[in-house]
PDB file of C-alpha atoms and ligand atoms in Angstrom:
ATOM      1  CA  UNK L1178      17.925  45.219  96.499  1.00  0.00           C
ATOM      2  CA  UNK L1179      17.289  48.716  94.693  1.00  0.00           C
ATOM      3  CA  UNK L1180      21.237  49.668  92.985  1.00  0.00           C
ATOM      4  CA  UNK L1181      21.298  52.719  93.608  1.00  0.00           C
ATOM      5  CA  UNK L1182      19.823  53.446  96.847  1.00  0.00           C
ATOM      6  CA  UNK L1183      20.927  51.401 100.128  1.00  0.00           C
ATOM      7  CA  UNK L1184      19.071  49.791 102.814  1.00  0.00           C
ATOM      8  CA  UNK L1185      19.236  52.077 106.346  1.00  0.00           C
ATOM      9  CA  UNK L1186      18.077  50.797 109.822  1.00  0.00           C
ATOM     10  CA  UNK L1187      15.361  53.413 111.793  1.00  0.00           C
ATOM     11  CA  UNK L1188      17.770  54.104 115.046  1.00  0.00           C
ATOM     12  CA  UNK L1189      14.881  56.514 116.386  1.00  0.00           C
ATOM     13  CA  UNK L1190      11.224  58.274 115.697  1.00  0.00           C
ATOM     14  CA  UNK L1191      10.214  61.732 117.106  1.00  0.00           C
ATOM     15  CA  UNK L1192       6.647  62.542 116.376  1.00  0.00           C
ATOM     16  CA  UNK L1193       7.025  66.274 116.921  1.00  0.00           C
ATOM     17  CA  UNK L1194       3.025  67.026 115.910  1.00  0.00           C
ATOM     18  CA  UNK L1195       0.545  64.863 114.497  1.00  0.00           C
ATOM     19  CA  UNK L1196       1.584  66.698 111.241  1.00  0.00           C
ATOM     20  CA  UNK L1197       5.981  66.403 110.777  1.00  0.00           C
ATOM     21  CA  UNK L1198       8.022  63.420 112.379  1.00  0.00           C
ATOM     22  CA  UNK L1199      11.858  63.360 112.723  1.00  0.00           C
ATOM     23  CA  UNK L1200      13.455  59.999 111.773  1.00  0.00           C
ATOM     24  CA  UNK L1201      16.974  58.947 112.301  1.00  0.00           C
ATOM     25  CA  UNK L1202      18.816  56.361 109.980  1.00  0.00           C
ATOM     26  CA  UNK L1203      22.193  54.172 110.662  1.00  0.00           C
ATOM     27  CA  UNK L1204      24.469  55.894 108.322  1.00  0.00           C
ATOM     28  CA  UNK L1205      26.137  54.057 105.161  1.00  0.00           C
ATOM     29  CA  UNK L1206      29.841  52.869 105.846  1.00  0.00           C
ATOM     30  CA  UNK L1207      31.669  55.646 103.839  1.00  0.00           C
ATOM     31  CA  UNK L1208      28.849  58.015 102.593  1.00  0.00           C
ATOM     32  CA  UNK L1209      29.683  61.264 102.236  1.00  0.00           C
ATOM     33  CA  UNK L1210      27.825  64.638 101.266  1.00  0.00           C
ATOM     34  CA  UNK L1211      28.398  68.599 102.213  1.00  0.00           C
ATOM     35  CA  UNK L1212      25.789  69.905 104.528  1.00  0.00           C
ATOM     36  CA  UNK L1213      23.192  71.943 102.935  1.00  0.00           C
ATOM     37  CA  UNK L1214      22.437  68.445 101.109  1.00  0.00           C
ATOM     38  CA  UNK L1215      19.619  66.402 100.261  1.00  0.00           C
ATOM     39  CA  UNK L1216      19.174  62.781  98.976  1.00  0.00           C
ATOM     40  CA  UNK L1217      15.969  60.645  98.243  1.00  0.00           C
ATOM     41  CA  UNK L1218      15.149  58.356 100.723  1.00  0.00           C
ATOM     42  CA  UNK L1219      11.979  56.538 100.667  1.00  0.00           C
ATOM     43  CA  UNK L1220      10.430  53.098 101.381  1.00  0.00           C
ATOM     44  CA  UNK L1221      10.137  50.671  98.785  1.00  0.00           C
ATOM     45  CA  UNK L1222       6.796  49.735  97.390  1.00  0.00           C
ATOM     46  CA  UNK L1223       5.249  47.440  94.808  1.00  0.00           C
ATOM     47  CA  UNK L1224       8.599  46.333  93.966  1.00  0.00           C
ATOM     48  CA  UNK L1225      10.005  50.265  93.416  1.00  0.00           C
ATOM     49  CA  UNK L1226      11.349  52.545  95.117  1.00  0.00           C
ATOM     50  CA  UNK L1227       8.910  55.500  96.412  1.00  0.00           C
ATOM     51  CA  UNK L1228      11.634  57.953  97.568  1.00  0.00           C
ATOM     52  CA  UNK L1229      11.245  62.335  97.333  1.00  0.00           C
ATOM     53  CA  UNK L1230      14.094  64.446  98.169  1.00  0.00           C
ATOM     54  CA  UNK L1231      15.407  64.798 101.754  1.00  0.00           C
ATOM     55  CA  UNK L1232      17.244  67.074 102.882  1.00  0.00           C
ATOM     56  CA  UNK L1233      20.041  66.031 105.669  1.00  0.00           C
ATOM     57  CA  UNK L1234      18.799  67.341 108.965  1.00  0.00           C
ATOM     58  CA  UNK L1235      22.832  65.514 109.955  1.00  0.00           C
ATOM     59  CA  UNK L1236      25.407  67.233 109.932  1.00  0.00           C
ATOM     60  CA  UNK L1237      28.379  65.420 108.677  1.00  0.00           C
ATOM     61  CA  UNK L1238      30.644  64.347 110.740  1.00  0.00           C
ATOM     62  CA  UNK L1239      27.341  62.907 112.772  1.00  0.00           C
ATOM     63  CA  UNK L1240      27.873  59.352 112.764  1.00  0.00           C
ATOM     64  CA  UNK L1241      24.052  58.823 112.023  1.00  0.00           C
ATOM     65  CA  UNK L1242      21.639  59.996 109.104  1.00  0.00           C
ATOM     66  CA  UNK L1243      18.805  62.592 110.468  1.00  0.00           C
ATOM     67  CA  UNK L1244      15.716  63.799 108.133  1.00  0.00           C
ATOM     68  CA  UNK L1245      12.448  66.349 108.993  1.00  0.00           C
ATOM     69  CA  UNK L1246       9.063  65.425 107.002  1.00  0.00           C
ATOM     70  CA  UNK L1247       5.616  66.303 107.036  1.00  0.00           C
ATOM     71  CA  UNK L1248       3.090  63.578 107.377  1.00  0.00           C
ATOM     72  CA  UNK L1249       0.499  63.856 104.057  1.00  0.00           C
ATOM     73  CA  UNK L1250      -2.576  61.905 104.736  1.00  0.00           C
ATOM     74  CA  UNK L1251      -3.694  61.255 101.506  1.00  0.00           C
ATOM     75  CA  UNK L1252       1.636  61.448 101.087  1.00  0.00           C
ATOM     76  CA  UNK L1253       2.051  58.161  98.505  1.00  0.00           C
ATOM     77  CA  UNK L1254       5.243  58.117 101.033  1.00  0.00           C
ATOM     78  CA  UNK L1255       4.666  60.271 103.787  1.00  0.00           C
ATOM     79  CA  UNK L1256       1.091  58.587 104.427  1.00  0.00           C
ATOM     80  CA  UNK L1257       3.333  54.969 104.182  1.00  0.00           C
ATOM     81  CA  UNK L1258       6.598  57.126 105.764  1.00  0.00           C
ATOM     82  CA  UNK L1259       5.279  58.072 108.990  1.00  0.00           C
ATOM     83  CA  UNK L1260       3.854  54.893 110.539  1.00  0.00           C
ATOM     84  CA  UNK L1261       8.346  53.529 110.735  1.00  0.00           C
ATOM     85  CA  UNK L1262       9.579  51.959 113.325  1.00  0.00           C
ATOM     86  CA  UNK L1263      12.507  51.953 114.842  1.00  0.00           C
ATOM     87  CA  UNK L1264      14.419  48.074 112.921  1.00  0.00           C
ATOM     88  CA  UNK L1265      12.834  48.928 110.336  1.00  0.00           C
ATOM     89  CA  UNK L1266      14.343  49.734 107.044  1.00  0.00           C
ATOM     90  CA  UNK L1267      14.581  52.952 105.020  1.00  0.00           C
ATOM     91  CA  UNK L1268      15.487  53.428 101.311  1.00  0.00           C
ATOM     92  CA  UNK L1269      17.717  55.676 101.470  1.00  0.00           C
ATOM     93  CA  UNK L1270      20.148  56.811  98.111  1.00  0.00           C
ATOM     94  CA  UNK L1271      23.831  56.844  97.258  1.00  0.00           C
ATOM     95  CA  UNK L1272      24.215  60.188  95.776  1.00  0.00           C
ATOM     96  CA  UNK L1273      23.425  63.035  97.693  1.00  0.00           C
ATOM     97  CA  UNK L1274      23.107  66.260  95.723  1.00  0.00           C
ATOM     98  CA  UNK L1275      22.324  69.806  96.499  1.00  0.00           C
ATOM     99  CA  UNK L1276      22.699  73.566  95.833  1.00  0.00           C
ATOM    100  CA  UNK L1277      22.580  74.844  99.969  1.00  0.00           C
ATOM    101  CA  UNK L1278      26.329  74.720 100.085  1.00  0.00           C
ATOM    102  CA  UNK L1279      28.333  78.035 101.992  1.00  0.00           C
ATOM    103  CA  UNK L1280      31.213  76.775  99.521  1.00  0.00           C
ATOM    104  CA  UNK L1281      28.537  78.310  96.123  1.00  0.00           C
ATOM    105  CA  UNK L1282      28.599  81.270  97.673  1.00  0.00           C
ATOM    106  CA  UNK L1283      30.217  84.522  97.309  1.00  0.00           C
ATOM    107  CA  UNK L1284      32.391  85.355 100.413  1.00  0.00           C
ATOM    108  CA  UNK L1285      30.017  87.415 103.178  1.00  0.00           C
ATOM    109  CA  UNK L1286      29.655  88.639 106.558  1.00  0.00           C
ATOM    110  CA  UNK L1287      26.170  87.681 107.242  1.00  0.00           C
ATOM    111  CA  UNK L1288      24.881  84.116 106.627  1.00  0.00           C
ATOM    112  CA  UNK L1289      20.855  84.351 106.447  1.00  0.00           C
ATOM    113  CA  UNK L1290      18.835  81.381 106.314  1.00  0.00           C
ATOM    114  CA  UNK L1291      15.565  81.434 105.605  1.00  0.00           C
ATOM    115  CA  UNK L1292      13.443  78.464 105.508  1.00  0.00           C
ATOM    116  CA  UNK L1293       9.385  77.939 106.150  1.00  0.00           C
ATOM    117  CA  UNK L1294       8.297  74.709 107.068  1.00  0.00           C
ATOM    118  CA  UNK L1295      10.029  70.969 106.845  1.00  0.00           C
ATOM    119  CA  UNK L1296      12.513  73.905 105.377  1.00  0.00           C
ATOM    120  CA  UNK L1297      14.625  74.092 108.685  1.00  0.00           C
ATOM    121  CA  UNK L1298      16.499  70.345 107.925  1.00  0.00           C
ATOM    122  CA  UNK L1299      19.194  71.115 105.433  1.00  0.00           C
ATOM    123  CA  UNK L1300      19.703  74.200 107.528  1.00  0.00           C
ATOM    124  CA  UNK L1301      20.508  71.666 110.485  1.00  0.00           C
ATOM    125  CA  UNK L1302      23.052  70.357 109.103  1.00  0.00           C
ATOM    126  CA  UNK L1303      24.478  74.413 108.021  1.00  0.00           C
ATOM    127  CA  UNK L1304      23.680  75.942 111.607  1.00  0.00           C
ATOM    128  CA  UNK L1305      26.052  72.164 112.468  1.00  0.00           C
ATOM    129  CA  UNK L1306      28.479  72.561 110.218  1.00  0.00           C
ATOM    130  CA  UNK L1307      31.954  74.662 112.582  1.00  0.00           C
ATOM    131  CA  UNK L1308      32.853  76.462 108.722  1.00  0.00           C
ATOM    132  CA  UNK L1309      30.272  77.679 109.055  1.00  0.00           C
ATOM    133  CA  UNK L1310      31.022  80.072 111.456  1.00  0.00           C
ATOM    134  CA  UNK L1311      35.063  79.725 110.082  1.00  0.00           C
ATOM    135  CA  UNK L1312      33.237  81.625 107.388  1.00  0.00           C
ATOM    136  CA  UNK L1313      30.672  84.401 108.073  1.00  0.00           C
ATOM    137  CA  UNK L1314      31.134  86.632 111.310  1.00  0.00           C
ATOM    138  CA  UNK L1315      27.226  86.065 112.057  1.00  0.00           C
ATOM    139  CA  UNK L1316      24.579  83.815 111.407  1.00  0.00           C
ATOM    140  CA  UNK L1317      21.041  84.134 111.363  1.00  0.00           C
ATOM    141  CA  UNK L1318      18.407  81.349 111.380  1.00  0.00           C
ATOM    142  CA  UNK L1319      14.777  82.014 110.657  1.00  0.00           C
ATOM    143  CA  UNK L1320      12.229  79.737 110.608  1.00  0.00           C
ATOM    144  CA  UNK L1321       8.303  80.482 109.739  1.00  0.00           C
ATOM    145  CA  UNK L1322       5.550  77.598 110.232  1.00  0.00           C
ATOM    146  CA  UNK L1323       1.115  78.966 110.082  1.00  0.00           C
ATOM    147  CA  UNK L1324       1.741  77.951 114.210  1.00  0.00           C
ATOM    148  CA  UNK L1325       3.999  77.168 117.327  1.00  0.00           C
ATOM    149  CA  UNK L1326       3.966  74.196 118.163  1.00  0.00           C
ATOM    150  CA  UNK L1327       5.118  73.704 113.883  1.00  0.00           C
ATOM    151  CA  UNK L1328       8.566  75.156 115.337  1.00  0.00           C
ATOM    152  CA  UNK L1329      10.398  71.571 115.753  1.00  0.00           C
ATOM    153  CA  UNK L1330      14.577  71.447 116.701  1.00  0.00           C
ATOM    154  CA  UNK L1331      13.341  75.617 118.434  1.00  0.00           C
ATOM    155  CA  UNK L1332      14.541  73.704 122.025  1.00  0.00           C
ATOM    156  CA  UNK L1333      17.322  72.612 119.716  1.00  0.00           C
ATOM    157  CA  UNK L1334      18.339  75.790 118.488  1.00  0.00           C
ATOM    158  CA  UNK L1335      18.169  77.935 121.622  1.00  0.00           C
ATOM    159  CA  UNK L1336      18.763  76.523 123.604  1.00  0.00           C
ATOM    160  CA  UNK L1337      20.939  73.109 122.810  1.00  0.00           C
ATOM    161  CA  UNK L1338      23.072  73.685 120.647  1.00  0.00           C
ATOM    162  CA  UNK L1339      24.887  77.108 121.690  1.00  0.00           C
ATOM    163  CA  UNK L1340      25.259  75.266 124.987  1.00  0.00           C
ATOM    164  CA  UNK L1341      26.691  72.034 122.618  1.00  0.00           C
ATOM    165  CA  UNK L1342      29.656  70.555 123.982  1.00  0.00           C
ATOM    166  CA  UNK L1343      31.666  71.177 121.490  1.00  0.00           C
ATOM    167  CA  UNK L1344      30.100  73.622 119.060  1.00  0.00           C
ATOM    168  CA  UNK L1345      29.013  75.746 121.722  1.00  0.00           C
ATOM    169  CA  UNK L1346      31.732  77.986 121.823  1.00  0.00           C
ATOM    170  CA  UNK L1347      31.467  78.518 117.859  1.00  0.00           C
ATOM    171  CA  UNK L1348      27.640  78.731 118.121  1.00  0.00           C
ATOM    172  CA  UNK L1349      26.924  80.663 121.061  1.00  0.00           C
ATOM    173  CA  UNK L1350      28.619  84.097 119.717  1.00  0.00           C
ATOM    174  CA  UNK L1351      27.936  83.602 115.985  1.00  0.00           C
ATOM    175  CA  UNK L1352      23.903  82.802 115.398  1.00  0.00           C
ATOM    176  CA  UNK L1353      20.362  83.861 115.878  1.00  0.00           C
ATOM    177  CA  UNK L1354      17.757  81.229 115.433  1.00  0.00           C
ATOM    178  CA  UNK L1355      14.547  83.890 115.066  1.00  0.00           C
ATOM    179  CA  UNK L1356      11.393  81.789 114.777  1.00  0.00           C
ATOM    180  CA  UNK L1357       7.827  83.024 113.430  1.00  0.00           C
ATOM    181  CA  UNK L1358       4.511  82.231 112.898  1.00  0.00           C
ATOM    182  CA  UNK L1359       1.534  83.164 110.789  1.00  0.00           C
ATOM    183  CA  UNK L1360      -1.336  81.397 112.013  1.00  0.00           C
ATOM    184  CA  UNK L1361      -2.184  82.365 115.392  1.00  0.00           C
ATOM    185  CA  UNK L1362       0.007  85.448 117.763  1.00  0.00           C
ATOM    186  CA  UNK L1363       3.986  84.485 118.743  1.00  0.00           C
ATOM    187  CA  UNK L1364       7.032  86.772 119.405  1.00  0.00           C
ATOM    188  CA  UNK L1365       7.080  87.709 115.807  1.00  0.00           C
ATOM    189  CA  UNK L1366       4.329  87.429 113.270  1.00  0.00           C
ATOM    190  CA  UNK L1367       4.191  86.661 109.751  1.00  0.00           C
ATOM    191  CA  UNK L1368       5.722  85.654 106.226  1.00  0.00           C
ATOM    192  CA  UNK L1369       9.521  86.124 106.188  1.00  0.00           C
ATOM    193  CA  UNK L1370       9.262  88.217 103.618  1.00  0.00           C
ATOM    194  CA  UNK L1371       6.948  90.714 104.986  1.00  0.00           C
ATOM    195  CA  UNK L1372       9.187  90.552 107.577  1.00  0.00           C
ATOM    196  CA  UNK L1373      11.767  92.092 105.345  1.00  0.00           C
ATOM    197  CA  UNK L1374       9.372  93.963 103.560  1.00  0.00           C
ATOM    198  CA  UNK L1375       8.251  95.807 106.356  1.00  0.00           C
ATOM    199  CA  UNK L1376      11.807  95.827 108.298  1.00  0.00           C
ATOM    200  CA  UNK L1377      10.167  94.655 110.986  1.00  0.00           C
ATOM    201  CA  UNK L1378      12.866  91.846 111.452  1.00  0.00           C
ATOM    202  CA  UNK L1379      15.463  94.721 111.160  1.00  0.00           C
ATOM    203  CA  UNK L1380      13.979  96.534 113.551  1.00  0.00           C
ATOM    204  CA  UNK L1381      13.805  93.702 115.680  1.00  0.00           C
ATOM    205  CA  UNK L1382      17.578  91.344 115.347  1.00  0.00           C
ATOM    206  CA  UNK L1383      19.731  96.073 116.077  1.00  0.00           C
ATOM    207  CA  UNK L1384      19.922  95.162 111.658  1.00  0.00           C
ATOM    208  CA  UNK L1385      20.732  97.530 109.249  1.00  0.00           C
ATOM    209  CA  UNK L1386      18.674  95.596 105.913  1.00  0.00           C
ATOM    210  CA  UNK L1387      19.738  93.103 103.385  1.00  0.00           C
ATOM    211  CA  UNK L1388      22.745  94.892 101.390  1.00  0.00           C
ATOM    212  CA  UNK L1389      24.039  92.700  98.555  1.00  0.00           C
ATOM    213  CA  UNK L1390      27.933  93.645  99.120  1.00  0.00           C
ATOM    214  CA  UNK L1391      27.522  91.597 102.460  1.00  0.00           C
ATOM    215  CA  UNK L1392      24.430  89.715 103.499  1.00  0.00           C
ATOM    216  CA  UNK L1393      24.772  86.328 102.133  1.00  0.00           C
ATOM    217  CA  UNK L1394      21.169  84.170 101.861  1.00  0.00           C
ATOM    218  CA  UNK L1395      20.171  80.422 101.832  1.00  0.00           C
ATOM    219  CA  UNK L1396      16.508  79.601 100.971  1.00  0.00           C
ATOM    220  CA  UNK L1397      14.499  77.116 101.529  1.00  0.00           C
ATOM    221  CA  UNK L1398      10.317  75.837 101.902  1.00  0.00           C
ATOM    222  CA  UNK L1399       7.501  75.584 100.213  1.00  0.00           C
ATOM    223  CA  UNK L1400       7.648  76.848  96.278  1.00  0.00           C
ATOM    224  CA  UNK L1401       5.540  79.663  96.508  1.00  0.00           C
ATOM    225  CA  UNK L1402       7.604  80.738  99.109  1.00  0.00           C
ATOM    226  CA  UNK L1403      10.991  80.427  97.243  1.00  0.00           C
ATOM    227  CA  UNK L1404       9.228  82.617  94.152  1.00  0.00           C
ATOM    228  CA  UNK L1405       8.723  85.222  96.322  1.00  0.00           C
ATOM    229  CA  UNK L1406      11.579  86.119  98.345  1.00  0.00           C
ATOM    230  CA  UNK L1407      13.999  85.311  95.349  1.00  0.00           C
ATOM    231  CA  UNK L1408      11.989  87.708  93.863  1.00  0.00           C
ATOM    232  CA  UNK L1409      12.419  90.168  96.922  1.00  0.00           C
ATOM    233  CA  UNK L1410      16.028  89.315  96.296  1.00  0.00           C
ATOM    234  CA  UNK L1411      16.536  90.279  92.941  1.00  0.00           C
ATOM    235  CA  UNK L1412      14.835  94.082  93.005  1.00  0.00           C
ATOM    236  CA  UNK L1413      17.739  94.456  95.363  1.00  0.00           C
ATOM    237  CA  UNK L1414      20.784  93.696  93.783  1.00  0.00           C
ATOM    238  CA  UNK L1415      21.204  90.079  94.949  1.00  0.00           C
ATOM    239  CA  UNK L1416      22.129  87.302  92.147  1.00  0.00           C
ATOM    240  CA  UNK L1417      20.721  83.974  92.849  1.00  0.00           C
ATOM    241  CA  UNK L1418      23.966  80.938  93.009  1.00  0.00           C
ATOM    242  CA  UNK L1419      23.975  77.746  91.646  1.00  0.00           C
ATOM    243  CA  UNK L1420      26.863  74.536  92.070  1.00  0.00           C
ATOM    244  CA  UNK L1421      27.924  76.085  88.807  1.00  0.00           C
ATOM    245  CA  UNK L1422      29.211  79.772  89.851  1.00  0.00           C
ATOM    246  CA  UNK L1423      29.295  81.598  93.093  1.00  0.00           C
ATOM    247  CA  UNK L1424      26.323  84.290  94.593  1.00  0.00           C
ATOM    248  CA  UNK L1425      25.062  85.754  96.854  1.00  0.00           C
ATOM    249  CA  UNK L1426      22.006  83.410  97.586  1.00  0.00           C
ATOM    250  CA  UNK L1427      20.808  80.145  96.462  1.00  0.00           C
ATOM    251  CA  UNK L1428      17.937  78.411  96.220  1.00  0.00           C
ATOM    252  CA  UNK L1429      17.065  74.749  97.204  1.00  0.00           C
ATOM    253  CA  UNK L1430      15.031  74.032  93.534  1.00  0.00           C
ATOM    254  CA  UNK L1431      14.803  70.175  94.369  1.00  0.00           C
ATOM    255  CA  UNK L1432      12.348  70.800  97.663  1.00  0.00           C
ATOM    256  CA  UNK L1433       9.223  70.117  97.025  1.00  0.00           C
ATOM    257  CA  UNK L1434       8.073  67.060  98.916  1.00  0.00           C
ATOM    258  CA  UNK L1435       4.982  65.906  99.399  1.00  0.00           C
ATOM    259  CA  UNK L1436       2.328  68.979 100.232  1.00  0.00           C
ATOM    260  CA  UNK L1437       0.341  69.710 102.606  1.00  0.00           C
ATOM    261  CA  UNK L1438      -3.032  70.456 101.573  1.00  0.00           C
ATOM    262  CA  UNK L1439      -3.890  73.849 100.809  1.00  0.00           C
ATOM    263  CA  UNK L1440      -5.927  74.775 103.551  1.00  0.00           C
ATOM    264  CA  UNK L1441      -7.143  78.974 102.457  1.00  0.00           C
ATOM    265  CA  UNK L1442      -5.900  80.719 105.028  1.00  0.00           C
ATOM    266  CA  UNK L1443      -9.862  82.205 107.608  1.00  0.00           C
ATOM    267  CA  UNK L1444      -8.740  86.027 106.214  1.00  0.00           C
ATOM    268  CA  UNK L1445      -7.837  85.168 103.029  1.00  0.00           C
ATOM    269  CA  UNK L1446     -10.494  82.363 102.084  1.00  0.00           C
ATOM    270  CA  UNK L1447     -12.825  83.489  99.036  1.00  0.00           C
ATOM    271  CA  UNK L1448     -16.468  82.523  99.646  1.00  0.00           C
TER     272      UNK L1448
HETATM  273  P1  A2P U2110       0.672  81.187 104.944  1.00  0.00           P
HETATM  274  O1  A2P U2110       0.661  80.431 106.568  1.00  0.00           O
HETATM  275  O2  A2P U2110       1.235  83.038 105.476  1.00  0.00           O
HETATM  276  O3  A2P U2110       0.352  80.490 104.591  1.00  0.00           O
HETATM  277  P2  A2P U2110       3.610  75.829 104.525  1.00  0.00           P
HETATM  278  O4  A2P U2110       3.037  75.518 105.865  1.00  0.00           O
HETATM  279  O5  A2P U2110       1.634  75.896 103.632  1.00  0.00           O
HETATM  280  O6  A2P U2110       4.062  75.049 103.584  1.00  0.00           O
HETATM  281  O7  A2P U2110       3.557  77.281 105.152  1.00  0.00           O
HETATM  282  C1  A2P U2110       5.073  76.981 105.358  1.00  0.00           C
HETATM  283  C2  A2P U2110       4.839  78.563 106.396  1.00  0.00           C
HETATM  284  O8  A2P U2110       5.192  79.535 104.668  1.00  0.00           O
HETATM  285  C3  A2P U2110       3.550  79.338 106.969  1.00  0.00           C
HETATM  286  O9  A2P U2110       3.710  79.585 108.043  1.00  0.00           O
HETATM  287  C4  A2P U2110       3.421  79.903 105.699  1.00  0.00           C
HETATM  288  O10 A2P U2110       2.226  81.470 105.675  1.00  0.00           O
HETATM  289  C5  A2P U2110       4.539  80.116 104.905  1.00  0.00           C
HETATM  290  N1  A2P U2110       4.135  80.945 103.759  1.00  0.00           N
HETATM  291  C6  A2P U2110       2.931  80.881 102.035  1.00  0.00           C
HETATM  292  N2  A2P U2110       3.204  81.081 101.414  1.00  0.00           N
HETATM  293  C7  A2P U2110       4.637  82.032 101.299  1.00  0.00           C
HETATM  294  C8  A2P U2110       4.978  82.604 100.253  1.00  0.00           C
HETATM  295  N3  A2P U2110       4.914  83.332  98.815  1.00  0.00           N
HETATM  296  N4  A2P U2110       5.736  83.880 101.081  1.00  0.00           N
HETATM  297  C9  A2P U2110       5.975  83.880 102.244  1.00  0.00           C
HETATM  298  N5  A2P U2110       5.911  82.256 103.375  1.00  0.00           N
HETATM  299  C10 A2P U2110       4.512  81.901 102.818  1.00  0.00           C
END
């Protein structure tokens, strides 16, 4: 129908909350991507593709594709996409791309995957990739959300993946999952930037602070989080990489999606 897209069938829909859901679809024959990449995905609207950049939450060895999405009530795409049902068709772009791939990182000892909100998606494919564990001695995945109910995939990351029949042996000794929440009490509270700046996360994990000699990072989340975290890393001597040149850290700039309406924090509201 549209030359740049294939039509894929929705196999399952999981609503985590009234704002977050996951879609699983068929995978086109011969469809190749690297773990950490994204494609354009969406629906035909008024005879045109209405699509957004969606990271693959599925690893490239899986038979189906998985996408983790926000629901924005008046978002042109997600107000529609959130209503898709099993058997419906979605448009999947034929050309996956993106910079969040381990090949774009210099060799290192510890891989830090820092996500906020649905920015978790690309890291789900990265932590399911056996090569990740061949390249790094330790993999630390942080996921920061406003509320605990937004910590989608937490059971998968905490319990299911480390116990996986095929991957568990690689994952269990190396993957550390560190969720944090910013707007209600939780075992780890605060923005990732604050947790790094105060040293709290290193204390919690019993680790030394970040060091460009052996720590490598990937960032995915809201644009302000990306900018603030990149500033913090640059100030500590980390160099950004991209698809042309390996670096100490990588940022997914295509990940903007449809924005959740900005709601002032109760403690910062301007009156
Ligand atoms: P906060 O609640 O303090 O705004 P969102 O749902 O808006 O995409 O946010 C997801 C998470 O990212 C929230 O926990 C939010 O914290 C956090 N966040 C927002 N802006 C930044 C930033 N500039 N640096 C670090 N974390 C941020």
